[in-house]
Amino acid sequence: MQRYGKIVLEAEKGITFDVSEGTSGELIIRALNIVSNNVYSELPTVSAGEYAEVLSVYTDNNGNRAVVPEGWTVSGVPKENIIWGIDVGLVIYHIPKEKVSGINWQDSDEVETLMRTYDQFVWTPVGLLTANGTLDGIHFNEKFGRMNYRNATFSKSAFHEPLVGELLSQKESVDKYGGYYSSRYDISKDKETGKPRSVKGADSWTNIDFLTAKEVASTMVKSKTVTSHLMYGAEYDTREKWVIESGTVTTKEIAEDSTELGNYYNNKNYPSRIVKTGEDGCINNIYGFAGNVDEWTQEWNSSSCRVIRGGCCNYGGNYCPVAFRIFFSPNDGYGCTGFRATLYIK
């Protein structure tokens, strides 16, 4: 094979490239900043540490962009406002407008207080991913969709997720804006108000049945432009693809053995019990990505059962890695099963 002294990459204005080494020693060159339309050019801009008055667009230091819902603030912590890279991710906080201007994002103690006080969501940059997922259960040609990391069979007689209603709307939103936000932590229950929260240092909301989890997730965020819902299997798997393709973890760690990624009983760094949110493993700024509690999703199997994803502290990370699927009755709650919320941006 001929060796070249120089490689020239050409692209339209506004497109950048990320060059990294793959897990098998290959050189990966990925085009970044691709969105299906010009929606970003129509929105006002917001900077790191700034409150979004209306639906806005944020551009990080690498030129990658994401939308920010009105009423939310982009983190001022450098690791939390980079969209693409190893162990980074864009975090938004639901901080009241009058409190934002006085925040010192360089003060780690103040940031710790913010993490324990205000809801946080993390952006999954779907537009930067490769197309190897499925929504119809047959054709693996979607950037946003379910993955078969553990050779899952997707069909009406196995695991399925009808592309209708809420999921169809979410697919259209992802195509429009290039990504979606999901809760940074497993959802907890505020001790005073009983409302769902995505904050650090709380007890994951477990012993909750699927139908109740779905209803609770839908109440978390509700405005004219943004609503929340219980995470779908397609959203769960697309997050998996993101952390793999960003170079933070390997496919093997997600699909075969997640022991070292989080709170499993065979990870000696944890106490063989559920720990509070934010005290478990963190991947791309998402806590509890592996272990601690597993999570309800809106994916089905052939019966009326619903699919629980990932593993928990009662099992080993080699038996129940992040990509693990299992189904249970939607009418029952389980001591190590929680849930997450995802945002739909209109």
Tab-separated table of C-alpha atoms in Angstrom:
chain	number	residue	atom	x	y	z
A	1	MET	CA	0.000	0.000	0.000
A	2	GLN	CA	1.316	3.438	-0.916
A	3	ARG	CA	2.076	5.789	1.997
A	4	TYR	CA	1.165	9.447	1.727
A	5	GLY	CA	3.021	12.262	3.388
A	6	LYS	CA	-0.100	14.399	3.735
A	7	ILE	CA	-3.846	13.866	3.898
A	8	VAL	CA	-6.141	16.702	2.831
A	9	LEU	CA	-9.694	16.826	4.226
A	10	GLU	CA	-12.193	19.144	2.589
A	11	ALA	CA	-15.628	20.073	3.899
A	12	GLU	CA	-18.264	22.758	3.726
A	13	LYS	CA	-17.822	25.853	5.849
A	14	GLY	CA	-18.613	25.216	9.494
A	15	ILE	CA	-17.654	21.523	9.434
A	16	THR	CA	-14.647	20.493	11.532
A	17	PHE	CA	-12.854	17.178	12.000
A	18	ASP	CA	-11.977	15.143	15.058
A	19	VAL	CA	-8.982	12.811	14.750
A	20	SER	CA	-8.554	10.032	17.309
A	21	GLU	CA	-7.176	6.528	17.673
A	22	GLY	CA	-9.642	3.671	17.849
A	23	THR	CA	-9.568	0.833	20.354
A	24	SER	CA	-7.918	-1.449	17.768
A	25	GLY	CA	-5.174	1.024	16.835
A	26	GLU	CA	-6.992	2.454	13.815
A	27	LEU	CA	-7.015	6.171	13.015
A	28	ILE	CA	-10.530	7.632	13.159
A	29	ILE	CA	-11.336	10.856	11.310
A	30	ARG	CA	-14.835	12.079	12.067
A	31	ALA	CA	-16.636	15.074	10.581
A	32	LEU	CA	-18.230	17.157	13.331
A	33	ASN	CA	-20.865	19.837	13.672
A	34	ILE	CA	-23.347	18.294	11.271
A	35	VAL	CA	-27.028	19.184	11.716
A	36	SER	CA	-29.687	18.281	9.171
A	37	ASN	CA	-30.856	21.875	8.628
A	38	ASN	CA	-30.049	25.491	9.428
A	39	VAL	CA	-32.091	25.675	12.625
A	40	TYR	CA	-29.069	26.828	14.631
A	41	SER	CA	-28.648	29.929	12.501
A	42	GLU	CA	-32.198	30.972	13.392
A	43	LEU	CA	-31.671	30.871	17.163
A	44	PRO	CA	-30.060	33.384	19.536
A	45	THR	CA	-26.778	32.354	21.131
A	46	VAL	CA	-25.933	31.581	24.741
A	47	SER	CA	-22.500	31.212	26.353
A	48	ALA	CA	-21.118	28.969	29.073
A	49	GLY	CA	-22.441	30.060	32.462
A	50	GLU	CA	-25.250	32.053	30.834
A	51	TYR	CA	-28.991	31.715	31.357
A	52	ALA	CA	-31.055	31.036	28.216
A	53	GLU	CA	-33.982	33.474	28.033
A	54	VAL	CA	-35.445	31.568	25.088
A	55	LEU	CA	-34.520	28.455	23.137
A	56	SER	CA	-30.918	29.223	22.194
A	57	VAL	CA	-27.827	27.687	20.627
A	58	TYR	CA	-24.567	27.065	22.468
A	59	THR	CA	-21.225	26.666	20.651
A	60	ASP	CA	-18.333	25.104	22.555
A	61	ASN	CA	-14.617	25.849	22.121
A	62	ASN	CA	-14.353	23.171	19.414
A	63	GLY	CA	-17.115	24.685	17.286
A	64	ASN	CA	-19.698	22.016	18.122
A	65	ARG	CA	-23.215	23.202	18.877
A	66	ALA	CA	-26.286	22.237	20.869
A	67	VAL	CA	-29.608	23.841	21.663
A	68	VAL	CA	-30.317	25.046	25.195
A	69	PRO	CA	-33.946	25.168	26.396
A	70	GLU	CA	-35.305	28.412	27.785
A	71	GLY	CA	-34.885	28.680	31.528
A	72	TRP	CA	-31.732	26.563	31.622
A	73	THR	CA	-28.092	27.554	32.128
A	74	VAL	CA	-25.033	26.089	30.412
A	75	SER	CA	-22.462	24.917	32.945
A	76	GLY	CA	-19.465	27.177	33.463
A	77	VAL	CA	-17.240	24.228	34.374
A	78	PRO	CA	-14.920	23.509	31.391
A	79	LYS	CA	-15.382	19.735	31.495
A	80	GLU	CA	-19.147	20.261	31.579
A	81	ASN	CA	-19.467	22.543	28.547
A	82	ILE	CA	-17.563	20.572	25.903
A	83	ILE	CA	-19.868	18.615	23.616
A	84	TRP	CA	-17.521	16.006	22.172
A	85	GLY	CA	-14.418	14.298	23.525
A	86	ILE	CA	-13.145	11.783	26.045
A	87	ASP	CA	-15.108	11.918	29.319
A	88	VAL	CA	-16.752	15.282	28.640
A	89	GLY	CA	-20.342	16.287	27.976
A	90	LEU	CA	-22.556	19.350	27.889
A	91	VAL	CA	-24.433	19.851	31.173
A	92	ILE	CA	-27.299	22.293	31.682
A	93	TYR	CA	-28.631	23.403	35.076
A	94	HIS	CA	-32.161	24.547	35.932
A	95	ILE	CA	-31.103	27.558	38.007
A	96	PRO	CA	-33.421	30.549	38.608
A	97	LYS	CA	-32.412	33.505	36.457
A	98	GLU	CA	-31.775	35.825	39.406
A	99	LYS	CA	-29.163	33.450	40.860
A	100	VAL	CA	-27.107	32.784	37.737
A	101	SER	CA	-25.060	35.985	37.447
A	102	GLY	CA	-23.448	35.602	40.878
A	103	ILE	CA	-22.147	32.052	40.397
A	104	ASN	CA	-18.398	31.449	40.587
A	105	TRP	CA	-17.989	28.395	38.385
A	106	GLN	CA	-14.307	28.128	39.348
A	107	ASP	CA	-15.213	27.510	42.993
A	108	SER	CA	-15.513	23.736	43.381
A	109	ASP	CA	-17.481	24.028	46.622
A	110	GLU	CA	-20.021	26.330	44.988
A	111	VAL	CA	-20.362	24.000	42.016
A	112	GLU	CA	-20.881	21.096	44.425
A	113	THR	CA	-23.760	23.022	45.992
A	114	LEU	CA	-25.254	23.669	42.549
A	115	MET	CA	-25.092	19.956	41.744
A	116	ARG	CA	-26.998	19.133	44.923
A	117	THR	CA	-29.578	21.901	44.497
A	118	TYR	CA	-30.605	22.281	40.857
A	119	ASP	CA	-31.731	19.738	38.260
A	120	GLN	CA	-29.152	18.818	35.631
A	121	PHE	CA	-29.453	17.227	32.191
A	122	VAL	CA	-26.749	16.125	29.735
A	123	TRP	CA	-26.753	16.470	25.943
A	124	THR	CA	-26.276	13.419	23.715
A	125	PRO	CA	-24.793	14.746	20.412
A	126	VAL	CA	-26.606	12.441	18.000
A	127	GLY	CA	-25.539	14.389	14.917
A	128	LEU	CA	-21.890	13.479	15.543
A	129	LEU	CA	-22.500	9.725	15.700
A	130	THR	CA	-22.274	7.037	13.046
A	131	ALA	CA	-25.448	5.471	11.659
A	132	ASN	CA	-25.667	1.938	13.066
A	133	GLY	CA	-28.876	1.953	15.106
A	134	THR	CA	-32.424	0.881	14.355
A	135	LEU	CA	-35.848	2.330	15.062
A	136	ASP	CA	-37.865	-0.026	12.893
A	137	GLY	CA	-36.130	-3.099	14.315
A	138	ILE	CA	-34.762	-4.112	10.921
A	139	HIS	CA	-32.557	-1.519	9.254
A	140	PHE	CA	-29.484	-0.449	11.239
A	141	ASN	CA	-29.073	2.862	9.434
A	142	GLU	CA	-30.031	5.361	12.132
A	143	LYS	CA	-27.821	7.597	14.266
A	144	PHE	CA	-30.650	7.672	16.805
A	145	GLY	CA	-31.895	4.203	17.637
A	146	ARG	CA	-31.462	0.924	19.451
A	147	MET	CA	-28.208	-1.035	19.296
A	148	ASN	CA	-27.658	-4.786	19.271
A	149	TYR	CA	-24.449	-4.758	21.322
A	150	ARG	CA	-25.580	-8.005	22.965
A	151	ASN	CA	-27.145	-9.407	19.791
A	152	ALA	CA	-30.611	-8.295	20.806
A	153	THR	CA	-33.380	-9.273	18.409
A	154	PHE	CA	-35.651	-6.355	17.570
A	155	SER	CA	-39.083	-7.292	16.232
A	156	LYS	CA	-42.718	-7.383	17.330
A	157	SER	CA	-42.119	-10.867	18.698
A	158	ALA	CA	-39.050	-9.785	20.675
A	159	PHE	CA	-37.914	-6.335	21.818
A	160	HIS	CA	-39.793	-3.536	20.096
A	161	GLU	CA	-40.605	0.147	20.430
A	162	PRO	CA	-43.292	1.470	18.055
A	163	LEU	CA	-42.193	4.625	16.252
A	164	VAL	CA	-45.401	6.513	16.960
A	165	GLY	CA	-46.625	9.304	19.197
A	166	GLU	CA	-44.065	10.582	21.688
A	167	LEU	CA	-41.121	8.605	20.279
A	168	LEU	CA	-41.870	9.760	16.738
A	169	SER	CA	-41.971	13.364	17.948
A	170	GLN	CA	-38.667	12.838	19.748
A	171	LYS	CA	-37.108	11.399	16.580
A	172	GLU	CA	-38.204	14.512	14.679
A	173	SER	CA	-36.778	16.743	17.427
A	174	VAL	CA	-33.446	14.883	17.360
A	175	ASP	CA	-33.286	15.220	13.570
A	176	LYS	CA	-34.034	18.923	13.872
A	177	TYR	CA	-31.647	19.855	16.680
A	178	GLY	CA	-28.971	17.168	16.415
A	179	GLY	CA	-29.370	15.622	19.874
A	180	TYR	CA	-31.363	15.364	23.082
A	181	TYR	CA	-30.969	15.819	26.838
A	182	SER	CA	-31.380	13.117	29.492
A	183	SER	CA	-31.170	13.388	33.265
A	184	ARG	CA	-27.649	13.447	34.650
A	185	TYR	CA	-28.646	11.197	37.543
A	186	ASP	CA	-31.237	8.549	38.199
A	187	ILE	CA	-34.373	10.376	39.261
A	188	SER	CA	-34.798	10.961	43.000
A	189	LYS	CA	-37.779	12.134	45.031
A	190	ASP	CA	-37.577	15.483	46.803
A	191	LYS	CA	-38.121	14.858	50.517
A	192	GLU	CA	-40.121	18.058	51.018
A	193	THR	CA	-42.190	18.389	47.854
A	194	GLY	CA	-42.277	14.819	46.558
A	195	LYS	CA	-41.304	16.100	43.108
A	196	PRO	CA	-38.854	14.251	40.831
A	197	ARG	CA	-35.293	15.602	40.801
A	198	SER	CA	-32.048	15.056	38.885
A	199	VAL	CA	-29.544	16.154	41.527
A	200	LYS	CA	-26.503	14.846	43.346
A	201	GLY	CA	-26.549	13.331	46.821
A	202	ALA	CA	-30.097	11.939	46.826
A	203	ASP	CA	-31.632	8.474	47.057
A	204	SER	CA	-32.568	7.008	43.687
A	205	TRP	CA	-36.345	6.632	43.356
A	206	THR	CA	-36.769	2.856	43.438
A	207	ASN	CA	-39.644	0.489	44.275
A	208	ILE	CA	-41.629	2.309	41.605
A	209	ASP	CA	-43.622	0.476	38.941
A	210	PHE	CA	-43.277	1.297	35.261
A	211	LEU	CA	-46.580	3.136	34.883
A	212	THR	CA	-45.871	5.377	37.870
A	213	ALA	CA	-42.315	6.036	36.688
A	214	LYS	CA	-43.684	7.042	33.293
A	215	GLU	CA	-46.187	9.429	34.865
A	216	VAL	CA	-43.617	10.938	37.253
A	217	ALA	CA	-41.075	11.472	34.465
A	218	SER	CA	-43.693	13.326	32.403
A	219	THR	CA	-44.236	15.857	35.201
A	220	MET	CA	-40.597	16.800	35.707
A	221	VAL	CA	-40.282	19.467	32.990
A	222	LYS	CA	-43.263	21.081	31.342
A	223	SER	CA	-43.275	24.340	29.386
A	224	LYS	CA	-44.441	25.637	26.000
A	225	THR	CA	-41.269	24.447	24.299
A	226	VAL	CA	-39.925	21.595	26.459
A	227	THR	CA	-41.469	18.543	28.095
A	228	SER	CA	-40.018	15.456	29.753
A	229	HIS	CA	-40.726	11.751	29.461
A	230	LEU	CA	-39.480	8.383	30.692
A	231	MET	CA	-36.414	7.317	28.729
A	232	TYR	CA	-36.961	5.155	25.647
A	233	GLY	CA	-34.744	2.238	24.694
A	234	ALA	CA	-33.593	4.183	21.631
A	235	GLU	CA	-32.451	7.038	23.866
A	236	TYR	CA	-30.716	4.658	26.269
A	237	ASP	CA	-28.810	2.926	23.478
A	238	THR	CA	-27.878	6.148	21.697
A	239	ARG	CA	-26.205	7.340	24.906
A	240	GLU	CA	-24.234	4.077	24.914
A	241	LYS	CA	-23.094	4.694	21.362
A	242	TRP	CA	-22.024	8.242	22.247
A	243	VAL	CA	-19.766	7.257	25.158
A	244	ILE	CA	-18.167	4.551	23.012
A	245	GLU	CA	-17.593	6.668	19.922
A	246	SER	CA	-16.311	9.603	21.981
A	247	GLY	CA	-13.485	7.320	23.140
A	248	THR	CA	-14.397	7.319	26.836
A	249	VAL	CA	-15.172	3.592	27.101
A	250	THR	CA	-14.952	0.555	24.853
A	251	THR	CA	-17.733	-1.497	23.324
A	252	LYS	CA	-16.574	-4.430	25.450
A	253	GLU	CA	-16.985	-2.395	28.646
A	254	ILE	CA	-20.543	-1.467	27.664
A	255	ALA	CA	-21.683	-4.786	26.216
A	256	GLU	CA	-19.705	-7.478	28.028
A	257	ASP	CA	-18.227	-6.373	31.350
A	258	SER	CA	-19.055	-3.023	32.972
A	259	THR	CA	-17.674	-3.947	36.389
A	260	GLU	CA	-15.060	-1.185	36.538
A	261	LEU	CA	-17.497	1.492	35.340
A	262	GLY	CA	-19.778	1.641	38.344
A	263	ASN	CA	-21.401	0.249	41.474
A	264	TYR	CA	-21.602	-3.530	41.022
A	265	TYR	CA	-21.225	-6.089	43.783
A	266	ASN	CA	-17.966	-7.332	42.226
A	267	ASN	CA	-16.444	-3.821	42.093
A	268	LYS	CA	-14.531	-3.546	45.369
A	269	ASN	CA	-14.609	0.265	45.248
A	270	TYR	CA	-18.285	0.208	46.284
A	271	PRO	CA	-20.060	-1.050	49.442
A	272	SER	CA	-22.351	-3.729	47.903
A	273	ARG	CA	-25.444	-1.547	48.359
A	274	ILE	CA	-27.154	1.336	46.580
A	275	VAL	CA	-25.255	4.595	47.033
A	276	LYS	CA	-26.626	8.098	46.633
A	277	THR	CA	-26.800	9.743	43.220
A	278	GLY	CA	-23.475	11.191	42.150
A	279	GLU	CA	-21.531	8.806	44.376
A	280	ASP	CA	-21.465	6.110	41.714
A	281	GLY	CA	-19.487	5.986	38.465
A	282	CYS	CA	-19.514	8.935	36.054
A	283	ILE	CA	-19.129	8.673	32.275
A	284	ASN	CA	-19.255	11.748	30.038
A	285	ASN	CA	-20.766	13.702	32.957
A	286	ILE	CA	-23.588	11.176	33.441
A	287	TYR	CA	-23.623	9.579	36.889
A	288	GLY	CA	-24.816	6.038	37.484
A	289	PHE	CA	-24.248	5.162	33.847
A	290	ALA	CA	-23.310	1.658	35.010
A	291	GLY	CA	-24.514	-0.222	38.068
A	292	ASN	CA	-26.041	1.130	41.288
A	293	VAL	CA	-29.673	0.842	40.088
A	294	ASP	CA	-30.991	-0.446	36.786
A	295	GLU	CA	-33.625	1.578	34.945
A	296	TRP	CA	-37.113	1.286	33.480
A	297	THR	CA	-37.390	2.201	29.790
A	298	GLN	CA	-40.354	2.414	27.439
A	299	GLU	CA	-39.109	-0.511	25.368
A	300	TRP	CA	-41.408	-3.561	25.190
A	301	ASN	CA	-40.996	-7.273	24.722
A	302	SER	CA	-43.549	-9.517	23.026
A	303	SER	CA	-45.869	-9.485	26.037
A	304	SER	CA	-47.094	-6.506	28.033
A	305	CYS	CA	-43.825	-6.472	29.992
A	306	ARG	CA	-41.491	-3.487	29.871
A	307	VAL	CA	-37.739	-3.510	29.561
A	308	ILE	CA	-35.318	-2.685	32.361
A	309	ARG	CA	-31.832	-1.700	31.265
A	310	GLY	CA	-28.345	-1.942	32.729
A	311	GLY	CA	-27.307	-3.553	35.990
A	312	CYS	CA	-27.455	-2.814	39.686
A	313	CYS	CA	-25.344	-3.244	42.808
A	314	ASN	CA	-26.870	-6.678	43.483
A	315	TYR	CA	-25.245	-8.207	40.406
A	316	GLY	CA	-21.865	-8.367	38.756
A	317	GLY	CA	-20.929	-6.031	35.930
A	318	ASN	CA	-19.973	-9.024	33.815
A	319	TYR	CA	-23.464	-10.497	34.150
A	320	CYS	CA	-25.465	-7.246	33.844
A	321	PRO	CA	-23.370	-4.741	31.884
A	322	VAL	CA	-24.743	-1.394	30.718
A	323	ALA	CA	-26.238	-2.905	27.544
A	324	PHE	CA	-28.095	-5.652	29.441
A	325	ARG	CA	-31.853	-5.999	28.766
A	326	ILE	CA	-34.411	-7.789	30.890
A	327	PHE	CA	-38.213	-7.498	31.027
A	328	PHE	CA	-40.628	-7.471	33.957
A	329	SER	CA	-44.262	-6.727	34.688
A	330	PRO	CA	-45.001	-2.981	34.442
A	331	ASN	CA	-47.236	-3.249	37.505
A	332	ASP	CA	-44.493	-4.057	40.002
A	333	GLY	CA	-41.702	-2.051	41.600
A	334	TYR	CA	-38.282	-3.405	42.453
A	335	GLY	CA	-35.793	-2.399	45.127
A	336	CYS	CA	-32.882	-1.837	42.736
A	337	THR	CA	-34.787	-0.412	39.767
A	338	GLY	CA	-35.025	3.331	39.133
A	339	PHE	CA	-35.571	5.490	36.058
A	340	ARG	CA	-34.395	8.536	34.109
A	341	ALA	CA	-36.126	11.369	32.304
A	342	THR	CA	-35.409	12.728	28.831
A	343	LEU	CA	-36.328	16.129	27.406
A	344	TYR	CA	-38.367	16.658	24.250
A	345	ILE	CA	-37.650	20.031	22.626
A	346	LYS	CA	-40.417	21.195	20.312
